[in-house]
Amino acid sequence: MASLWVGHRGTVRDYPGFSPSVDAEAIRKAIRGIGTDEKTLISILAERSSAQRQLIVKEYQAAYGKELKDDLKGDLSGHFEHLMVALVTPPAVFDAKQLKKSMKGTGTDEDALIEILTTRTSRQMKEISQAYYTVYKKSLGDDISSETSGDFRKALLTLADGRRDESVKVDEQLAKKDAQILYNAGENKWGTDEDKFTEILCLRSFSQLKLTFDEYRNISQKDIEDSIKGELSGHFEDLLLAIVRYVWRLRSHALEDLRRR
């Protein structure tokens, strides 16, 4: 499944010298000429940031009185059509549709639910929930509740609420406290207190979790990832591991950015 958001990092940065009117005109020519100029569509839509693409969509509507996605659907086909339409779809709407698709019909695509819900910020989740209700006239939380169960459902609903702390500040004492709580909830007791894992991993900021995981290693002499694998199971385990791996991925991106400066 393609994604238009990658947590805090966009897959494409703002294009320098951007002009929505110039791009809208070039796209119009590309899909209204004899045949379709696919190279032009790719060079514009694949190289603009999500925010820039949405400005192109607005400019196209204002200039030609038509929805860009409708013209793309009418002129293209197959996987290329799906890709181009996805690129001009607002990220929140795209994610809402992917979530609906993952819960539609028989069976549930748990991997899709995990991929989206574990990597979006609180602001993004609020936008997704609003888009979901606008498109389907149903609550995202209600659909998650009816399609999942147990600790997995509880964690998904916590994430869907969009209550993850977004502060960039980290609290060392809180990290030590949370690390001890996680240790006591898993490695250091008979059985596992799943609610503590949900509360900390689904509500603390990603920056705070980085520090918590470091403190956890100091206390338990194990990585949090190994402890989750040993203490939990099923889709709930998969969800928590996705959060941990996303936090490590953010850390590696941050180190790369520092090295480039």
mmCIF file of C-alpha atoms in Angstrom:
data_model
loop_
_atom_site.group_PDB
_atom_site.id
_atom_site.type_symbol
_atom_site.label_atom_id
_atom_site.label_comp_id
_atom_site.label_asym_id
_atom_site.label_seq_id
_atom_site.Cartn_x
_atom_site.Cartn_y
_atom_site.Cartn_z
ATOM 1 C CA MET A 1 0.000 0.000 0.000
ATOM 2 C CA ALA A 2 1.398 3.385 -0.932
ATOM 3 C CA SER A 3 1.417 6.165 1.614
ATOM 4 C CA LEU A 4 1.377 9.910 1.082
ATOM 5 C CA TRP A 5 2.596 10.660 4.577
ATOM 6 C CA VAL A 6 5.672 9.280 6.290
ATOM 7 C CA GLY A 7 5.116 10.493 9.807
ATOM 8 C CA HIS A 8 7.025 13.740 10.310
ATOM 9 C CA ARG A 9 8.980 13.397 7.073
ATOM 10 C CA GLY A 10 7.580 13.935 3.589
ATOM 11 C CA THR A 11 8.759 11.651 0.824
ATOM 12 C CA VAL A 12 9.204 14.718 -1.420
ATOM 13 C CA ARG A 13 10.357 18.153 -0.292
ATOM 14 C CA ASP A 14 8.993 21.473 -1.622
ATOM 15 C CA TYR A 15 9.932 22.037 -5.246
ATOM 16 C CA PRO A 16 11.921 25.279 -5.701
ATOM 17 C CA GLY A 17 10.454 27.949 -7.984
ATOM 18 C CA PHE A 18 7.029 26.365 -7.651
ATOM 19 C CA SER A 19 4.114 27.935 -9.562
ATOM 20 C CA PRO A 20 0.702 26.239 -9.233
ATOM 21 C CA SER A 21 -0.683 28.074 -12.264
ATOM 22 C CA VAL A 22 2.215 27.004 -14.504
ATOM 23 C CA ASP A 23 1.931 23.407 -13.296
ATOM 24 C CA ALA A 24 -1.857 23.336 -13.682
ATOM 25 C CA GLU A 25 -1.554 24.576 -17.270
ATOM 26 C CA ALA A 26 1.160 22.031 -18.102
ATOM 27 C CA ILE A 27 -0.961 19.204 -16.649
ATOM 28 C CA ARG A 28 -3.999 20.379 -18.625
ATOM 29 C CA LYS A 29 -1.992 20.271 -21.852
ATOM 30 C CA ALA A 30 -0.530 16.862 -20.935
ATOM 31 C CA ILE A 31 -3.952 15.233 -20.567
ATOM 32 C CA ARG A 32 -5.835 17.166 -23.233
ATOM 33 C CA GLY A 33 -3.416 16.779 -26.149
ATOM 34 C CA ILE A 34 -3.326 13.952 -28.674
ATOM 35 C CA GLY A 35 -2.433 11.065 -26.430
ATOM 36 C CA THR A 36 -1.296 11.612 -22.872
ATOM 37 C CA ASP A 37 2.051 13.146 -22.000
ATOM 38 C CA GLU A 38 2.790 10.798 -19.109
ATOM 39 C CA LYS A 39 6.346 12.099 -18.666
ATOM 40 C CA THR A 40 5.034 15.582 -17.925
ATOM 41 C CA LEU A 41 2.544 14.239 -15.375
ATOM 42 C CA ILE A 42 5.288 12.274 -13.631
ATOM 43 C CA SER A 43 7.772 15.160 -13.683
ATOM 44 C CA ILE A 44 5.235 17.480 -12.045
ATOM 45 C CA LEU A 45 3.130 15.374 -9.680
ATOM 46 C CA ALA A 46 5.923 13.083 -8.497
ATOM 47 C CA GLU A 47 8.323 15.954 -7.792
ATOM 48 C CA ARG A 48 6.034 18.341 -5.880
ATOM 49 C CA SER A 49 5.394 18.094 -2.153
ATOM 50 C CA SER A 50 1.951 17.088 -0.934
ATOM 51 C CA ALA A 51 1.111 20.693 0.004
ATOM 52 C CA GLN A 52 2.197 21.904 -3.450
ATOM 53 C CA ARG A 53 0.090 19.254 -5.174
ATOM 54 C CA GLN A 54 -2.976 20.454 -3.295
ATOM 55 C CA LEU A 55 -2.321 24.026 -4.510
ATOM 56 C CA ILE A 56 -2.154 22.672 -8.070
ATOM 57 C CA VAL A 57 -5.511 20.938 -7.525
ATOM 58 C CA LYS A 58 -7.088 24.237 -6.379
ATOM 59 C CA GLU A 59 -5.563 26.170 -9.269
ATOM 60 C CA TYR A 60 -6.738 23.559 -11.774
ATOM 61 C CA GLN A 61 -10.301 23.750 -10.440
ATOM 62 C CA ALA A 62 -10.265 27.559 -10.537
ATOM 63 C CA ALA A 63 -8.798 27.749 -14.051
ATOM 64 C CA TYR A 64 -10.757 24.979 -15.781
ATOM 65 C CA GLY A 65 -13.831 24.404 -13.604
ATOM 66 C CA LYS A 66 -13.107 20.696 -13.268
ATOM 67 C CA GLU A 67 -11.640 18.427 -10.627
ATOM 68 C CA LEU A 68 -8.115 17.366 -11.564
ATOM 69 C CA LYS A 69 -8.677 13.850 -10.230
ATOM 70 C CA ASP A 70 -11.742 13.460 -12.475
ATOM 71 C CA ASP A 71 -9.779 14.518 -15.572
ATOM 72 C CA LEU A 72 -6.969 12.132 -14.644
ATOM 73 C CA LYS A 73 -9.455 9.280 -14.194
ATOM 74 C CA GLY A 74 -11.024 10.055 -17.558
ATOM 75 C CA ASP A 75 -7.730 10.143 -19.424
ATOM 76 C CA LEU A 76 -5.615 7.472 -17.732
ATOM 77 C CA SER A 77 -6.037 3.807 -16.830
ATOM 78 C CA GLY A 78 -4.575 0.978 -14.796
ATOM 79 C CA HIS A 79 -1.913 1.388 -12.123
ATOM 80 C CA PHE A 80 -0.725 4.687 -13.589
ATOM 81 C CA GLU A 81 -4.204 6.161 -13.141
ATOM 82 C CA HIS A 82 -4.341 4.934 -9.525
ATOM 83 C CA LEU A 83 -0.938 6.454 -8.777
ATOM 84 C CA MET A 84 -1.681 9.849 -10.322
ATOM 85 C CA VAL A 85 -5.088 10.087 -8.631
ATOM 86 C CA ALA A 86 -3.496 9.118 -5.303
ATOM 87 C CA LEU A 87 -0.923 11.889 -5.696
ATOM 88 C CA VAL A 88 -3.605 14.587 -6.071
ATOM 89 C CA THR A 89 -5.791 13.198 -3.270
ATOM 90 C CA PRO A 90 -5.401 15.018 0.080
ATOM 91 C CA PRO A 91 -3.311 12.770 2.373
ATOM 92 C CA ALA A 92 -6.024 12.554 5.044
ATOM 93 C CA VAL A 93 -8.612 11.436 2.483
ATOM 94 C CA PHE A 94 -6.157 8.946 0.974
ATOM 95 C CA ASP A 95 -5.469 7.427 4.396
ATOM 96 C CA ALA A 96 -9.172 7.366 5.260
ATOM 97 C CA LYS A 97 -9.886 5.416 2.069
ATOM 98 C CA GLN A 98 -7.036 2.994 2.759
ATOM 99 C CA LEU A 99 -8.369 2.404 6.274
ATOM 100 C CA LYS A 100 -11.872 1.755 4.946
ATOM 101 C CA LYS A 101 -10.467 -0.602 2.332
ATOM 102 C CA SER A 102 -8.552 -2.498 5.013
ATOM 103 C CA MET A 103 -11.772 -3.124 6.983
ATOM 104 C CA LYS A 104 -14.118 -3.733 4.057
ATOM 105 C CA GLY A 105 -15.515 -7.144 3.194
ATOM 106 C CA THR A 106 -14.525 -10.414 4.785
ATOM 107 C CA GLY A 107 -11.361 -10.294 6.842
ATOM 108 C CA THR A 108 -9.335 -7.293 7.928
ATOM 109 C CA ASP A 109 -6.003 -6.084 6.575
ATOM 110 C CA GLU A 110 -4.309 -5.610 9.943
ATOM 111 C CA ASP A 111 -0.993 -4.614 8.353
ATOM 112 C CA ALA A 112 -2.631 -1.621 6.650
ATOM 113 C CA LEU A 113 -4.287 -0.520 9.899
ATOM 114 C CA ILE A 114 -0.973 -0.797 11.725
ATOM 115 C CA GLU A 115 1.022 1.017 9.034
ATOM 116 C CA ILE A 116 -1.230 4.068 9.048
ATOM 117 C CA LEU A 117 -2.254 4.354 12.691
ATOM 118 C CA THR A 118 1.210 3.842 14.202
ATOM 119 C CA THR A 119 3.009 6.459 12.087
ATOM 120 C CA ARG A 120 0.632 9.440 12.007
ATOM 121 C CA THR A 121 0.840 12.434 14.310
ATOM 122 C CA SER A 122 -2.101 13.520 16.463
ATOM 123 C CA ARG A 123 -2.905 16.318 14.019
ATOM 124 C CA GLN A 124 -2.827 13.935 11.087
ATOM 125 C CA MET A 125 -5.051 11.422 12.907
ATOM 126 C CA LYS A 126 -7.640 14.109 13.634
ATOM 127 C CA GLU A 127 -7.645 15.051 9.930
ATOM 128 C CA ILE A 128 -7.968 11.390 8.923
ATOM 129 C CA SER A 129 -10.872 10.800 11.337
ATOM 130 C CA GLN A 130 -12.649 13.897 10.025
ATOM 131 C CA ALA A 131 -12.064 12.813 6.405
ATOM 132 C CA TYR A 132 -13.299 9.304 7.228
ATOM 133 C CA TYR A 133 -16.571 10.644 8.612
ATOM 134 C CA THR A 134 -16.986 13.087 5.709
ATOM 135 C CA VAL A 135 -16.525 10.374 3.087
ATOM 136 C CA TYR A 136 -18.307 7.442 4.773
ATOM 137 C CA LYS A 137 -20.675 9.125 7.290
ATOM 138 C CA LYS A 138 -19.352 6.691 9.881
ATOM 139 C CA SER A 139 -16.945 7.044 12.758
ATOM 140 C CA LEU A 140 -13.490 5.553 12.235
ATOM 141 C CA GLY A 141 -13.545 4.406 15.844
ATOM 142 C CA ASP A 142 -16.853 2.587 15.376
ATOM 143 C CA ASP A 143 -15.530 0.690 12.355
ATOM 144 C CA ILE A 144 -12.303 -0.238 14.167
ATOM 145 C CA SER A 145 -14.376 -1.466 17.142
ATOM 146 C CA SER A 146 -16.551 -3.670 14.966
ATOM 147 C CA GLU A 147 -13.674 -5.152 12.940
ATOM 148 C CA THR A 148 -11.014 -5.814 15.618
ATOM 149 C CA SER A 149 -10.880 -7.115 19.165
ATOM 150 C CA GLY A 150 -8.947 -7.361 22.417
ATOM 151 C CA ASP A 151 -5.767 -5.445 23.195
ATOM 152 C CA PHE A 152 -5.204 -4.847 19.479
ATOM 153 C CA ARG A 153 -8.524 -2.992 19.237
ATOM 154 C CA LYS A 154 -7.797 -1.012 22.404
ATOM 155 C CA ALA A 155 -4.430 0.131 21.025
ATOM 156 C CA LEU A 156 -5.878 1.017 17.603
ATOM 157 C CA LEU A 157 -8.627 3.089 19.226
ATOM 158 C CA THR A 158 -6.093 4.897 21.398
ATOM 159 C CA LEU A 159 -4.080 5.789 18.292
ATOM 160 C CA ALA A 160 -7.189 6.745 16.291
ATOM 161 C CA ASP A 161 -8.195 9.197 19.026
ATOM 162 C CA GLY A 162 -5.215 11.339 18.017
ATOM 163 C CA ARG A 163 -4.030 11.944 21.573
ATOM 164 C CA ARG A 164 -0.327 11.195 21.111
ATOM 165 C CA ASP A 165 1.777 13.948 22.694
ATOM 166 C CA GLU A 166 3.403 16.064 19.965
ATOM 167 C CA SER A 167 5.826 17.990 22.148
ATOM 168 C CA VAL A 168 9.427 18.019 20.920
ATOM 169 C CA LYS A 169 10.691 18.403 24.487
ATOM 170 C CA VAL A 170 11.770 15.261 26.307
ATOM 171 C CA ASP A 171 11.537 14.563 30.036
ATOM 172 C CA GLU A 172 14.359 12.391 31.348
ATOM 173 C CA GLN A 173 12.613 11.596 34.627
ATOM 174 C CA LEU A 174 9.424 10.584 32.805
ATOM 175 C CA ALA A 175 11.480 8.358 30.494
ATOM 176 C CA LYS A 176 13.013 6.581 33.507
ATOM 177 C CA LYS A 177 9.592 6.228 35.133
ATOM 178 C CA ASP A 178 7.964 4.887 31.954
ATOM 179 C CA ALA A 179 10.851 2.492 31.326
ATOM 180 C CA GLN A 180 10.431 1.084 34.844
ATOM 181 C CA ILE A 181 6.660 0.773 34.339
ATOM 182 C CA LEU A 182 7.212 -1.151 31.091
ATOM 183 C CA TYR A 183 9.767 -3.400 32.772
ATOM 184 C CA ASN A 184 7.407 -4.076 35.690
ATOM 185 C CA ALA A 185 4.533 -4.692 33.256
ATOM 186 C CA GLY A 186 6.422 -7.309 31.284
ATOM 187 C CA GLU A 187 9.836 -8.747 32.021
ATOM 188 C CA ASN A 188 9.595 -8.270 35.785
ATOM 189 C CA LYS A 189 6.227 -9.921 36.456
ATOM 190 C CA TRP A 190 4.270 -13.104 35.924
ATOM 191 C CA GLY A 191 2.027 -12.355 32.990
ATOM 192 C CA THR A 192 1.922 -9.044 31.150
ATOM 193 C CA ASP A 193 0.057 -5.806 31.837
ATOM 194 C CA GLU A 194 -0.850 -4.964 28.238
ATOM 195 C CA ASP A 195 -2.615 -1.715 29.173
ATOM 196 C CA LYS A 196 0.669 -0.179 30.365
ATOM 197 C CA PHE A 197 2.301 -0.898 27.009
ATOM 198 C CA THR A 198 -0.649 0.674 25.183
ATOM 199 C CA GLU A 199 -0.724 3.729 27.430
ATOM 200 C CA ILE A 200 2.970 4.525 27.010
ATOM 201 C CA LEU A 201 3.691 3.473 23.430
ATOM 202 C CA CYS A 202 0.479 4.933 21.980
ATOM 203 C CA LEU A 203 0.381 8.245 23.858
ATOM 204 C CA ARG A 204 3.953 9.452 24.431
ATOM 205 C CA SER A 205 5.638 11.563 21.757
ATOM 206 C CA PHE A 206 8.022 9.764 19.408
ATOM 207 C CA SER A 207 10.897 11.857 20.791
ATOM 208 C CA GLN A 208 10.007 10.859 24.340
ATOM 209 C CA LEU A 209 9.806 7.195 23.363
ATOM 210 C CA LYS A 210 13.361 7.280 21.993
ATOM 211 C CA LEU A 211 14.607 8.251 25.439
ATOM 212 C CA THR A 212 12.308 5.763 27.172
ATOM 213 C CA PHE A 213 13.630 2.899 25.064
ATOM 214 C CA ASP A 214 17.211 3.877 25.948
ATOM 215 C CA GLU A 215 16.307 3.883 29.639
ATOM 216 C CA TYR A 216 14.552 0.549 29.229
ATOM 217 C CA ARG A 217 17.757 -1.007 27.917
ATOM 218 C CA ASN A 218 19.629 0.352 30.954
ATOM 219 C CA ILE A 219 17.108 -1.191 33.361
ATOM 220 C CA SER A 220 16.474 -4.554 31.717
ATOM 221 C CA GLN A 221 19.689 -5.089 29.730
ATOM 222 C CA LYS A 222 17.386 -5.890 26.794
ATOM 223 C CA ASP A 223 16.002 -3.926 23.879
ATOM 224 C CA ILE A 224 12.306 -3.081 24.191
ATOM 225 C CA GLU A 225 11.789 -4.854 20.850
ATOM 226 C CA ASP A 226 13.081 -8.147 22.280
ATOM 227 C CA SER A 227 10.911 -7.795 25.374
ATOM 228 C CA ILE A 228 7.778 -7.168 23.301
ATOM 229 C CA LYS A 229 8.535 -10.252 21.212
ATOM 230 C CA GLY A 230 8.938 -12.343 24.358
ATOM 231 C CA GLU A 231 5.947 -11.001 26.292
ATOM 232 C CA LEU A 232 3.241 -10.317 23.703
ATOM 233 C CA SER A 233 1.755 -11.967 20.631
ATOM 234 C CA GLY A 234 -0.512 -11.583 17.630
ATOM 235 C CA HIS A 235 -1.529 -8.314 16.010
ATOM 236 C CA PHE A 236 -1.042 -6.426 19.280
ATOM 237 C CA GLU A 237 2.618 -7.456 19.250
ATOM 238 C CA ASP A 238 2.883 -6.424 15.578
ATOM 239 C CA LEU A 239 1.426 -2.988 16.368
ATOM 240 C CA LEU A 240 3.798 -2.261 19.247
ATOM 241 C CA LEU A 241 6.797 -3.477 17.238
ATOM 242 C CA ALA A 242 5.751 -1.139 14.404
ATOM 243 C CA ILE A 243 5.829 1.804 16.830
ATOM 244 C CA VAL A 244 9.264 0.812 18.159
ATOM 245 C CA ARG A 245 10.704 0.406 14.657
ATOM 246 C CA TYR A 246 9.210 3.716 13.559
ATOM 247 C CA VAL A 247 10.856 5.464 16.519
ATOM 248 C CA TRP A 248 14.235 3.938 15.599
ATOM 249 C CA ARG A 249 13.684 4.961 11.980
ATOM 250 C CA LEU A 250 13.063 8.567 13.044
ATOM 251 C CA ARG A 251 16.254 8.469 15.062
ATOM 252 C CA SER A 252 18.296 7.216 12.113
ATOM 253 C CA HIS A 253 16.780 9.932 9.871
ATOM 254 C CA ALA A 254 17.680 12.569 12.478
ATOM 255 C CA LEU A 255 21.275 11.324 12.587
ATOM 256 C CA GLU A 256 21.457 11.433 8.782
ATOM 257 C CA ASP A 257 20.199 15.028 8.776
ATOM 258 C CA LEU A 258 22.835 15.991 11.351
ATOM 259 C CA ARG A 259 25.602 14.420 9.280
ATOM 260 C CA ARG A 260 24.492 16.382 6.200
ATOM 261 C CA ARG A 261 24.744 19.728 7.971
#
